[in-house]
PDB file of C-alpha atoms in Angstrom:
ATOM      1  CA  MET T 344     -25.193 -10.284 -10.748  1.00 40.00           C
ATOM      2  CA  THR T 345     -23.220  -7.612 -10.747  1.00 46.00           C
ATOM      3  CA  LEU T 346     -22.063  -6.324  -7.504  1.00 59.00           C
ATOM      4  CA  MET T 347     -22.326  -2.331  -6.589  1.00 59.00           C
ATOM      5  CA  THR T 348     -19.788  -0.085  -6.437  1.00 75.00           C
ATOM      6  CA  THR T 349     -19.334   2.415  -3.799  1.00 89.00           C
ATOM      7  CA  LYS T 350     -18.522   6.170  -3.695  1.00 90.00           C
ATOM      8  CA  THR T 351     -15.504   5.168  -1.738  1.00 92.00           C
ATOM      9  CA  GLU T 352     -14.639   2.504  -3.978  1.00 93.00           C
ATOM     10  CA  LYS T 353     -14.859   4.671  -7.235  1.00 92.00           C
ATOM     11  CA  THR T 354     -12.506   7.562  -5.627  1.00 92.00           C
ATOM     12  CA  LEU T 355      -9.614   4.820  -4.817  1.00 94.00           C
ATOM     13  CA  LEU T 356     -10.476   3.182  -8.404  1.00 94.00           C
ATOM     14  CA  SER T 357      -9.764   6.743 -10.099  1.00 92.00           C
ATOM     15  CA  LYS T 358      -6.813   7.245  -8.310  1.00 92.00           C
ATOM     16  CA  GLY T 359      -5.456   3.791  -9.578  1.00 94.00           C
ATOM     17  CA  ILE T 360      -5.719   2.489  -5.987  1.00 95.00           C
ATOM     18  CA  ARG T 361      -7.097  -1.016  -5.499  1.00 94.00           C
ATOM     19  CA  PRO T 362     -10.155  -0.897  -2.798  1.00 94.00           C
ATOM     20  CA  THR T 363      -8.854  -3.165  -0.420  1.00 91.00           C
ATOM     21  CA  GLU T 364     -11.253  -3.191   3.432  1.00 88.00           C
ATOM     22  CA  MET T 365      -8.333  -1.538   5.408  1.00 88.00           C
ATOM     23  CA  ARG T 366      -8.302   0.845   2.390  1.00 92.00           C
ATOM     24  CA  LEU T 367     -11.833   1.439   2.168  1.00 93.00           C
ATOM     25  CA  LYS T 368     -11.944   2.280   5.846  1.00 91.00           C
ATOM     26  CA  ILE T 369      -9.039   4.268   6.122  1.00 93.00           C
ATOM     27  CA  HIS T 370     -10.524   7.014   2.998  1.00 95.00           C
ATOM     28  CA  LYS T 371     -13.939   6.750   4.764  1.00 94.00           C
ATOM     29  CA  TYR T 372     -12.746   7.772   8.253  1.00 94.00           C
ATOM     30  CA  LEU T 373     -10.599  10.481   6.891  1.00 95.00           C
ATOM     31  CA  ASN T 374     -13.438  11.776   4.472  1.00 94.00           C
ATOM     32  CA  ARG T 375     -15.925  12.396   7.457  1.00 94.00           C
ATOM     33  CA  LYS T 376     -13.193  14.352   9.122  1.00 94.00           C
ATOM     34  CA  THR T 377     -13.727  18.265   9.157  1.00 92.00           C
ATOM     35  CA  TYR T 378      -9.962  18.818  10.214  1.00 94.00           C
ATOM     36  CA  ALA T 379      -6.501  17.350   9.764  1.00 95.00           C
ATOM     37  CA  VAL T 380      -5.611  13.749  11.477  1.00 95.00           C
ATOM     38  CA  SER T 381      -2.682  12.903  13.444  1.00 91.00           C
ATOM     39  CA  LEU T 382      -1.137   9.662  12.818  1.00 85.00           C
ATOM     40  CA  ASN T 383      -1.883   9.129  16.295  1.00 84.00           C
ATOM     41  CA  GLU T 384      -4.877   9.508  16.403  1.00 89.00           C
ATOM     42  CA  MET T 385      -5.403   7.273  13.514  1.00 88.00           C
ATOM     43  CA  GLN T 386      -3.589   4.748  15.039  1.00 82.00           C
ATOM     44  CA  LYS T 387      -5.492   4.896  18.072  1.00 83.00           C
ATOM     45  CA  VAL T 388      -8.627   3.795  16.157  1.00 83.00           C
ATOM     46  CA  PHE T 389      -7.017   1.421  13.397  1.00 76.00           C
ATOM     47  CA  ILE T 390      -4.479  -0.255  14.995  1.00 69.00           C
ATOM     48  CA  ALA T 391      -5.649  -0.924  17.827  1.00 63.00           C
ATOM     49  CA  LYS T 392      -8.592  -2.011  16.550  1.00 61.00           C
ATOM     50  CA  SER T 393      -6.890  -4.231  13.693  1.00 54.00           C
ATOM     51  CA  GLU T 394      -4.606  -5.958  16.380  1.00 54.00           C
ATOM     52  CA  LYS T 395      -7.772  -7.156  18.388  1.00 55.00           C
ATOM     53  CA  ASN T 396      -9.512  -8.662  14.860  1.00 55.00           C
ATOM     54  CA  LYS T 397      -5.944  -9.398  13.379  1.00 55.00           C
ATOM     55  CA  THR T 398      -7.200  -7.771  10.049  1.00 52.00           C
ATOM     56  CA  ALA T 399      -3.885  -5.415   9.716  1.00 60.00           C
ATOM     57  CA  ASN T 400      -0.648  -4.583  11.429  1.00 71.00           C
ATOM     58  CA  ARG T 401       0.856  -1.046  11.719  1.00 76.00           C
ATOM     59  CA  THR T 402       3.096  -1.512   8.787  1.00 82.00           C
ATOM     60  CA  THR T 403      -0.376  -2.297   6.700  1.00 82.00           C
ATOM     61  CA  PHE T 404      -1.421   0.878   7.751  1.00 84.00           C
ATOM     62  CA  TYR T 405       1.519   3.206   6.925  1.00 88.00           C
ATOM     63  CA  ARG T 406       1.992   1.691   3.627  1.00 91.00           C
ATOM     64  CA  ASN T 407      -1.618   2.225   2.669  1.00 93.00           C
ATOM     65  CA  LEU T 408      -1.257   6.065   4.171  1.00 93.00           C
ATOM     66  CA  LYS T 409       1.667   6.351   2.083  1.00 94.00           C
ATOM     67  CA  THR T 410      -0.053   5.157  -1.179  1.00 96.00           C
ATOM     68  CA  PHE T 411      -3.069   7.735  -0.672  1.00 95.00           C
ATOM     69  CA  GLU T 412      -0.606  10.418  -0.250  1.00 92.00           C
ATOM     70  CA  ASP T 413       1.615   9.196  -3.158  1.00 91.00           C
ATOM     71  CA  LYS T 414      -1.342   9.036  -5.288  1.00 92.00           C
ATOM     72  CA  GLY T 415      -2.436  13.026  -4.373  1.00 88.00           C
ATOM     73  CA  LEU T 416      -5.771  11.654  -2.565  1.00 92.00           C
ATOM     74  CA  ILE T 417      -4.274  12.716   1.041  1.00 93.00           C
ATOM     75  CA  HIS T 418      -1.949  15.594   1.609  1.00 90.00           C
ATOM     76  CA  GLN T 419       0.591  15.398   5.058  1.00 90.00           C
ATOM     77  CA  VAL T 420       0.456  18.926   7.012  1.00 90.00           C
ATOM     78  CA  ASN T 421       3.010  20.324   9.079  1.00 90.00           C
ATOM     79  CA  ASP T 422       1.054  22.633  11.812  1.00 90.00           C
ATOM     80  CA  GLY T 423       4.243  22.978  14.021  1.00 89.00           C
ATOM     81  CA  SER T 424       2.351  20.383  16.590  1.00 88.00           C
ATOM     82  CA  GLY T 425       5.147  17.982  16.041  1.00 89.00           C
ATOM     83  CA  GLU T 426       2.847  15.663  14.676  1.00 89.00           C
ATOM     84  CA  ALA T 427       2.126  14.418  11.128  1.00 87.00           C
ATOM     85  CA  LYS T 428      -1.432  15.164  10.061  1.00 93.00           C
ATOM     86  CA  PHE T 429      -3.210  14.080   6.985  1.00 94.00           C
ATOM     87  CA  ALA T 430      -6.549  14.918   5.325  1.00 93.00           C
ATOM     88  CA  ILE T 431      -8.260  14.036   2.247  1.00 92.00           C
ATOM     89  CA  SER T 432      -7.252  16.428  -0.633  1.00 88.00           C
ATOM     90  CA  ASP T 433      -9.580  18.637  -2.798  1.00 77.00           C
ATOM     91  CA  GLU T 434      -9.119  17.611  -6.477  1.00 69.00           C
ATOM     92  CA  ASN T 435     -10.380  21.310  -7.030  1.00 56.00           C
ATOM     93  CA  ALA T 436      -7.149  22.796  -5.168  1.00 55.00           C
ATOM     94  CA  LYS T 437      -4.617  21.517  -7.334  1.00 58.00           C
ATOM     95  CA  GLY T 438      -2.378  23.897  -8.783  1.00 54.00           C
ATOM     96  CA  ASP T 439      -0.522  23.868 -12.545  1.00 54.00           C
ATOM     97  CA  TYR T 440       2.527  21.341 -10.184  1.00 52.00           C
ATOM     98  CA  GLY T 441      -0.256  19.081  -9.287  1.00 54.00           C
ATOM     99  CA  ILE T 442       0.018  19.776  -5.603  1.00 59.00           C
ATOM    100  CA  ASP T 443      -2.863  20.868  -3.336  1.00 64.00           C
ATOM    101  CA  LEU T 444      -2.367  24.409  -2.983  1.00 72.00           C
ATOM    102  CA  HIS T 445      -3.856  25.860  -0.024  1.00 81.00           C
ATOM    103  CA  MET T 446      -3.883  26.874   3.511  1.00 87.00           C
ATOM    104  CA  HIS T 447      -4.447  25.488   6.974  1.00 91.00           C
ATOM    105  CA  PHE T 448      -5.703  26.670  10.214  1.00 94.00           C
ATOM    106  CA  TYR T 449      -4.031  25.472  12.949  1.00 94.00           C
ATOM    107  CA  CYS T 450      -6.068  26.594  16.290  1.00 95.00           C
ATOM    108  CA  ASN T 451      -3.969  26.896  19.347  1.00 94.00           C
ATOM    109  CA  ARG T 452      -7.056  26.163  21.988  1.00 95.00           C
ATOM    110  CA  CYS T 453      -8.343  22.631  20.408  1.00 94.00           C
ATOM    111  CA  GLN T 454      -5.296  22.072  18.352  1.00 93.00           C
ATOM    112  CA  LYS T 455      -6.675  21.006  15.569  1.00 94.00           C
ATOM    113  CA  THR T 456      -5.934  22.033  11.940  1.00 95.00           C
ATOM    114  CA  ILE T 457      -8.113  22.445   9.185  1.00 93.00           C
ATOM    115  CA  CYS T 458      -8.154  22.994   5.847  1.00 90.00           C
ATOM    116  CA  LEU T 459      -9.116  26.429   4.402  1.00 88.00           C
ATOM    117  CA  PRO T 460     -11.180  26.443   0.907  1.00 80.00           C
ATOM    118  CA  ASN T 461      -9.015  29.231  -0.486  1.00 72.00           C
ATOM    119  CA  LYS T 462      -6.630  28.069  -3.507  1.00 70.00           C
ATOM    120  CA  ILE T 463      -3.041  29.829  -3.176  1.00 70.00           C
ATOM    121  CA  SER T 464      -2.433  31.914  -6.509  1.00 68.00           C
ATOM    122  CA  GLU T 465       0.168  30.697  -8.563  1.00 66.00           C
ATOM    123  CA  GLY T 466       0.946  33.633 -10.360  1.00 68.00           C
ATOM    124  CA  SER T 467       3.702  35.460  -8.052  1.00 69.00           C
ATOM    125  CA  LEU T 468       6.033  32.579  -8.711  1.00 74.00           C
ATOM    126  CA  PRO T 469       8.483  33.757 -11.425  1.00 79.00           C
ATOM    127  CA  ASP T 470       8.704  31.057 -14.421  1.00 79.00           C
ATOM    128  CA  ASP T 471      12.001  29.532 -13.316  1.00 83.00           C
ATOM    129  CA  TYR T 472      10.587  28.245  -9.500  1.00 80.00           C
ATOM    130  CA  GLU T 473       9.551  24.788  -9.515  1.00 76.00           C
ATOM    131  CA  VAL T 474       7.157  24.043  -6.201  1.00 73.00           C
ATOM    132  CA  ASN T 475       7.597  20.765  -4.718  1.00 72.00           C
ATOM    133  CA  ASP T 476       5.219  21.008  -1.456  1.00 72.00           C
ATOM    134  CA  VAL T 477       3.853  23.653   0.155  1.00 74.00           C
ATOM    135  CA  ASN T 478       2.683  24.163   3.583  1.00 77.00           C
ATOM    136  CA  LEU T 479       1.304  27.669   4.628  1.00 85.00           C
ATOM    137  CA  VAL T 480      -0.650  27.520   8.381  1.00 91.00           C
ATOM    138  CA  LEU T 481      -2.150  30.353  10.065  1.00 92.00           C
ATOM    139  CA  LYS T 482      -2.514  29.984  13.528  1.00 94.00           C
ATOM    140  CA  GLY T 483      -5.017  31.404  16.048  1.00 95.00           C
ATOM    141  CA  ILE T 484      -8.381  30.304  17.465  1.00 96.00           C
ATOM    142  CA  CYS T 485     -11.016  29.044  15.873  1.00 93.00           C
ATOM    143  CA  LYS T 486     -14.804  30.179  15.494  1.00 91.00           C
ATOM    144  CA  LYS T 487     -15.809  27.319  17.296  1.00 92.00           C
ATOM    145  CA  CYS T 488     -12.876  28.046  20.352  1.00 93.00           C
ATOM    146  CA  GLY T 489     -13.743  31.570  20.010  1.00 87.00           C
ATOM    147  CA  LYS T 490     -17.372  31.133  21.274  1.00 79.00           C
ATOM    148  CA  LEU T 491     -16.175  29.275  24.005  1.00 72.00           C
TER     149      LEU T 491
END
C-alpha cells in the first residue's frame, strides 16, 4: 500500500527537505498567512505548543526555519520594526540571482508586512554588480486599515 504524498510534502521534497512533522506544520502555517510572520508570533504558536507536547524545542524550530530559508522556501523580511519576519517565497519572483526580487509593504497601523506581487526589474543593475540580498519595504497604511 502506497502512502499519499500531500502538496506540502511534495513542496518540501522538491527543495530537498525531508518532510518531518514539525517542518510540515511550519510550512502549512506560513503558507496560510497573507503577511510575513514575526519570529515572536511563530514562537507563540509552535514553541509553546511543542513544549507542552514535547514534540520539538527552540533549537529544532530555528533550525527548520534556517533550512527553509537556505533552500529558498521562505524569505526573511527586514521591515524596520526590529523583528525578523518570514514569508513563503514565490518561485515566480526569483530573478537571475536566484533570490526573491519583490517589494514588501509595511502597514504603520496594523504593523503587518505584506509581500507585493510585482517583481523588481533587474535590468537597471550594471553587469559588473552582483546582488546578494534585496530588501525593499514601502511603508504606509494598508487597504484594510485605510477603511477603518
